[in-house]
PDB file of C-alpha atoms in Angstrom:
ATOM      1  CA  UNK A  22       5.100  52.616 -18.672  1.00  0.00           C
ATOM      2  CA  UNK A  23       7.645  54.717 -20.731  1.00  0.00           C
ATOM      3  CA  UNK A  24       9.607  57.254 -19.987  1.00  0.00           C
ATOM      4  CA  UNK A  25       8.714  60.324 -21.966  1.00  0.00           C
ATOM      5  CA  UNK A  26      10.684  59.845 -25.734  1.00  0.00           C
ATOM      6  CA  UNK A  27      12.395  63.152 -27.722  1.00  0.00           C
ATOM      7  CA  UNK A  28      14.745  65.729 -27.589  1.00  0.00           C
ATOM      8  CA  UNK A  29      12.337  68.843 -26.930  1.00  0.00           C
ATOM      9  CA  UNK A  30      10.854  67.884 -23.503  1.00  0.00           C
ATOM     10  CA  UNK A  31       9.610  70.122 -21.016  1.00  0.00           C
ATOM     11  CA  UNK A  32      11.261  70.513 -17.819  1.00  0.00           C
ATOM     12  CA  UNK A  33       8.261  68.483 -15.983  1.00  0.00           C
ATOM     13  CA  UNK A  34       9.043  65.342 -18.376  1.00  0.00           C
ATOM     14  CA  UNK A  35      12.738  65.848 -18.286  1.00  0.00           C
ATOM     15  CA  UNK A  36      11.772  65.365 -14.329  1.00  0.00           C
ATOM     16  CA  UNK A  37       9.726  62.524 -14.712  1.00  0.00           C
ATOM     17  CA  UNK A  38      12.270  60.923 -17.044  1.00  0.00           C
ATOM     18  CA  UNK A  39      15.107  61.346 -14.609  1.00  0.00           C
ATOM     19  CA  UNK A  40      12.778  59.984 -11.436  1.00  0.00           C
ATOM     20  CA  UNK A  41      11.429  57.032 -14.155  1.00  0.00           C
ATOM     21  CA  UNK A  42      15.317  55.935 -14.648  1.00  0.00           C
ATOM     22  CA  UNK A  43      16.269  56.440 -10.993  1.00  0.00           C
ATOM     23  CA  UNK A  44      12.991  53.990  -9.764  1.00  0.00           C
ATOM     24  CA  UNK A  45      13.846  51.747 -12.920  1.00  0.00           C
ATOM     25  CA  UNK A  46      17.439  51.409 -12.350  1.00  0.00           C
ATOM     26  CA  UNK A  47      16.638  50.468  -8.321  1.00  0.00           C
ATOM     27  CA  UNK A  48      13.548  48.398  -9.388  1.00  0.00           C
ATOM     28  CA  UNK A  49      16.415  45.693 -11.930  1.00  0.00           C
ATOM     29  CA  UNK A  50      19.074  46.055  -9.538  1.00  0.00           C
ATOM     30  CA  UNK A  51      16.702  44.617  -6.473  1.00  0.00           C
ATOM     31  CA  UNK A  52      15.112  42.256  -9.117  1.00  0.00           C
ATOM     32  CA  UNK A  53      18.848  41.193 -10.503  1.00  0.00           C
ATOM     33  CA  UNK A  54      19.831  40.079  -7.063  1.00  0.00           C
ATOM     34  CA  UNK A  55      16.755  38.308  -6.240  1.00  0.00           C
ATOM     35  CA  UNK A  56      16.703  36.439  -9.412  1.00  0.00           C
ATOM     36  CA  UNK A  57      20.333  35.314  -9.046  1.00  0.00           C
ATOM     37  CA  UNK A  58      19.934  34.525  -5.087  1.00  0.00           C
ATOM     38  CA  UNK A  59      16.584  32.815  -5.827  1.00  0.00           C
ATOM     39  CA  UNK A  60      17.468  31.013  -9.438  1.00  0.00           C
ATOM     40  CA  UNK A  61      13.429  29.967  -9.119  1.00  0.00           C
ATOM     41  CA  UNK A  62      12.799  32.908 -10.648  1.00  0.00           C
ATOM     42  CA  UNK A  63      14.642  32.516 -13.624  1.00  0.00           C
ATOM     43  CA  UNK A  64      12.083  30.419 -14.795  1.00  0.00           C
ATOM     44  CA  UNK A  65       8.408  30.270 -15.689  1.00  0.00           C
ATOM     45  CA  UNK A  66       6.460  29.985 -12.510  1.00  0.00           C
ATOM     46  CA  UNK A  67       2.993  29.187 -12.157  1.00  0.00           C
ATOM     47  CA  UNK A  68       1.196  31.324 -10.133  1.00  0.00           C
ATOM     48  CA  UNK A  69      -2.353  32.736  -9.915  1.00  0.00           C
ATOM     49  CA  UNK A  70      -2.528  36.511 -10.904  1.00  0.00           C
ATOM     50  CA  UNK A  71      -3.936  36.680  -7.016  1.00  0.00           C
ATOM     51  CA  UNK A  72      -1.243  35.144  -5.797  1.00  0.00           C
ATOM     52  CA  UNK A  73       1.814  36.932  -6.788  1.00  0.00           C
ATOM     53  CA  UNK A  74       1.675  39.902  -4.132  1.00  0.00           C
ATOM     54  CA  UNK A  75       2.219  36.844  -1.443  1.00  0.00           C
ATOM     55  CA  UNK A  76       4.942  34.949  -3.989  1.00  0.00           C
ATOM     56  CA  UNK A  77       7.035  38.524  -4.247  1.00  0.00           C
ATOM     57  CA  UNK A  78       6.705  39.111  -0.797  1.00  0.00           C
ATOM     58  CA  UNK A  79       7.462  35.418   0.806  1.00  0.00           C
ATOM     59  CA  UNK A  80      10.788  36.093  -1.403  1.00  0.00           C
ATOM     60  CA  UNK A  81      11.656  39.250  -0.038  1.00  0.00           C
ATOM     61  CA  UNK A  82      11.053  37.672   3.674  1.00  0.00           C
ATOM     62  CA  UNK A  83      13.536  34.957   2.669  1.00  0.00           C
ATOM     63  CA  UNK A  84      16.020  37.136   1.109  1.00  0.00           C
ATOM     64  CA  UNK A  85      16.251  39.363   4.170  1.00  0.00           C
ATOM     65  CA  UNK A  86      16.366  36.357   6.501  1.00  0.00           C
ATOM     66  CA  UNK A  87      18.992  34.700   4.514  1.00  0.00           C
ATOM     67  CA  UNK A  88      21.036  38.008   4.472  1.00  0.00           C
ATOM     68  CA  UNK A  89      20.370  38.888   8.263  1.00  0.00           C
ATOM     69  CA  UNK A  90      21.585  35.945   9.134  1.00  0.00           C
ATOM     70  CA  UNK A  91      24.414  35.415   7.513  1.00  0.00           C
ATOM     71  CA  UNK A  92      25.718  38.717   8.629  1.00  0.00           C
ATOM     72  CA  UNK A  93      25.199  37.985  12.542  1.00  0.00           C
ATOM     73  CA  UNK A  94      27.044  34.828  11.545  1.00  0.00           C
ATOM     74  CA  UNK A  95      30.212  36.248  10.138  1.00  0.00           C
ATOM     75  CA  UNK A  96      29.362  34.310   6.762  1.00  0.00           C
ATOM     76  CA  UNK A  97      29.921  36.141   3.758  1.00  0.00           C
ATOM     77  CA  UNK A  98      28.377  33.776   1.454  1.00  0.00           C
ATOM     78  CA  UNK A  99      25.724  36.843  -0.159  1.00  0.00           C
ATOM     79  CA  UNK A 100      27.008  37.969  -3.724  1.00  0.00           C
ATOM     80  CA  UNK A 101      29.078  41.459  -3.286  1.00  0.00           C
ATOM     81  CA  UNK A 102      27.948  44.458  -4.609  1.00  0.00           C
ATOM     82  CA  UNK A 103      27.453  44.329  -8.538  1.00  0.00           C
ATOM     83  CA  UNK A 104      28.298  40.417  -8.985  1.00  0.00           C
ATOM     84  CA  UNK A 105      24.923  39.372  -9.889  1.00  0.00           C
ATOM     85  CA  UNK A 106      25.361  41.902 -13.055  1.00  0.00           C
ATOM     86  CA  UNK A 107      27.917  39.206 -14.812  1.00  0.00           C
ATOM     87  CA  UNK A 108      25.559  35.952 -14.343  1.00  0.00           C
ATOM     88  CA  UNK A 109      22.138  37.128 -15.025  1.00  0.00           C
ATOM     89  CA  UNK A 110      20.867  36.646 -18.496  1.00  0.00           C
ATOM     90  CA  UNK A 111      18.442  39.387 -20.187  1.00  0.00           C
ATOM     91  CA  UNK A 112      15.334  38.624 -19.900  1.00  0.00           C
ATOM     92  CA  UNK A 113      12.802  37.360 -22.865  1.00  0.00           C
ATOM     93  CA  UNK A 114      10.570  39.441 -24.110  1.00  0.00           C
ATOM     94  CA  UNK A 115       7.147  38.677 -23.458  1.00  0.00           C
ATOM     95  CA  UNK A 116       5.505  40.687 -26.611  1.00  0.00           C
ATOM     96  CA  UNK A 117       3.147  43.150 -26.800  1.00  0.00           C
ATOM     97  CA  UNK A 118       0.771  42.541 -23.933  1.00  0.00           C
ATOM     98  CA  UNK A 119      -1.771  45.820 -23.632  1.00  0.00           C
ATOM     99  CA  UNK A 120      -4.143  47.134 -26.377  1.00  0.00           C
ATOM    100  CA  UNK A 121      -4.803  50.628 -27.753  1.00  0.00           C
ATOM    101  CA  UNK A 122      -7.114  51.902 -24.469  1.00  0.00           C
ATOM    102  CA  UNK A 123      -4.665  50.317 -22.194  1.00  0.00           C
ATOM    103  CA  UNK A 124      -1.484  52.698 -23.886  1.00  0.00           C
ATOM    104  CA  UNK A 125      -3.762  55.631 -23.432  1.00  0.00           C
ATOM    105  CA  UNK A 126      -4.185  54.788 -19.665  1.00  0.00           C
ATOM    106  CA  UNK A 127      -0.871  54.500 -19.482  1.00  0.00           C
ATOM    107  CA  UNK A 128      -0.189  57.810 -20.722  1.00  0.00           C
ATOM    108  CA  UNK A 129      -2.217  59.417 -18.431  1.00  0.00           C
ATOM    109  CA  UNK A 130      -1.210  57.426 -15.198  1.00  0.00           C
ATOM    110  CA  UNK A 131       2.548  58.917 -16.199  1.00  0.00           C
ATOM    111  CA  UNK A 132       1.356  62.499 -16.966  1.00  0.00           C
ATOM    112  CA  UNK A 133      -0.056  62.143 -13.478  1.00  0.00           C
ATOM    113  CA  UNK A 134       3.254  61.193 -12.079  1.00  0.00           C
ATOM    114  CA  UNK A 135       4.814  63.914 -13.903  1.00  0.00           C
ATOM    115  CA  UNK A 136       2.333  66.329 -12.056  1.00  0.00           C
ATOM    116  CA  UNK A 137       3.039  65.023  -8.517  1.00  0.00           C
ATOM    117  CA  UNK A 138       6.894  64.689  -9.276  1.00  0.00           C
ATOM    118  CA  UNK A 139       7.019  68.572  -9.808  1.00  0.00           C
ATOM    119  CA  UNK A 140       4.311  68.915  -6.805  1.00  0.00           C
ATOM    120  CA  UNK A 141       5.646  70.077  -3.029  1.00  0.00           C
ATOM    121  CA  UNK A 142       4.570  67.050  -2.330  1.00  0.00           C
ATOM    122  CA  UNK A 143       6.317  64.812  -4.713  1.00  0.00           C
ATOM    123  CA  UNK A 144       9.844  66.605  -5.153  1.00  0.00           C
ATOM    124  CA  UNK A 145      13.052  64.919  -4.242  1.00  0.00           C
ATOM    125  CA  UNK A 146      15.294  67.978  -3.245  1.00  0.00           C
ATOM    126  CA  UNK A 147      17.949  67.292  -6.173  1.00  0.00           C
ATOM    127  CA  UNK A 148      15.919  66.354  -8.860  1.00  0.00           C
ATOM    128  CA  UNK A 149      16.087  70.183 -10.436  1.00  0.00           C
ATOM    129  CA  UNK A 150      19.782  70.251 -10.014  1.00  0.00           C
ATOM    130  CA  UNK A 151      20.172  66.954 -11.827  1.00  0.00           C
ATOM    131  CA  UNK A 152      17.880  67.515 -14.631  1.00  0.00           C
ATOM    132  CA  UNK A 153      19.819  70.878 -15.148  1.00  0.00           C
ATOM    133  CA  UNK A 154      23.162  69.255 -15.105  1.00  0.00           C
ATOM    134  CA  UNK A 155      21.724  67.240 -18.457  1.00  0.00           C
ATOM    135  CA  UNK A 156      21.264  63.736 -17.118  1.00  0.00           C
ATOM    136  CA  UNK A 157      21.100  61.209 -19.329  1.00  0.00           C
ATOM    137  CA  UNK A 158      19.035  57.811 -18.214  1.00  0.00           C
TER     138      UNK A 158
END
């Protein structure tokens, strides 16, 4: 998914644009320190499509063990805030992977975003006053 491209957007994709980044920029920083704690993932790993839920999550559970741990232990040995950011090498791009129809689904699953972003539901109580204030992703 993309986040909405241009200069003349309305104020609904300017929202969904600055909620895309936000989610985005949380989404590579968790993934950034879980590929550098867990150096597995730096490489091709084979596992079944129906598998990767349990793979993602069995990492988390270690991550947050290793981390609980050693902070009731007085060890310090986790990377500080922003260090993974200087050994982590940019990812290779994988290609083009959808087709035509899938784009177009795509497009739709964000305009429906975009609708429950703006919703009571789906607001986040600054995301007006940060849109207005001309954030740039």
């Amino acid at each position: 998914m993309r986040p909405y491209p241009g200069r003349n957007l309305t104020a609904e994709q300017r929202i969904f644009n600055y909620r895309f980044s936000r989610a985005r920029r949380v989404i590579e920083n968790a993934f950034g320190i879980l590929v550098n704690r867990w150096r597995l993932l730096r490489t091709m790993v084979s596992v079944k499509v129906e598998n990767i839920d349990v793979f993602v999550k069995a990492i988390i559970c270690l991550h947050n063990f290793v981390k609980k741990e050693q902070s009731s232990s007085g060890d310090n040995l986790y990377y500080p805030p922003g260090s993974w950011r200087n050994e982590i090498k940019p990812l290779e791009s994988v290609g083009r992977l959808s087709a035509n129809r899938a784009s177009q689904l795509l497009y739709n699953k964000r305009d429906k975003l975009k609708d429950y972003f703006v919703s009571p539901a789906g607001q986040v109580p600054s995301q007006n006053e940060e849109v207005q204030a001309g954030f740039r992703p």
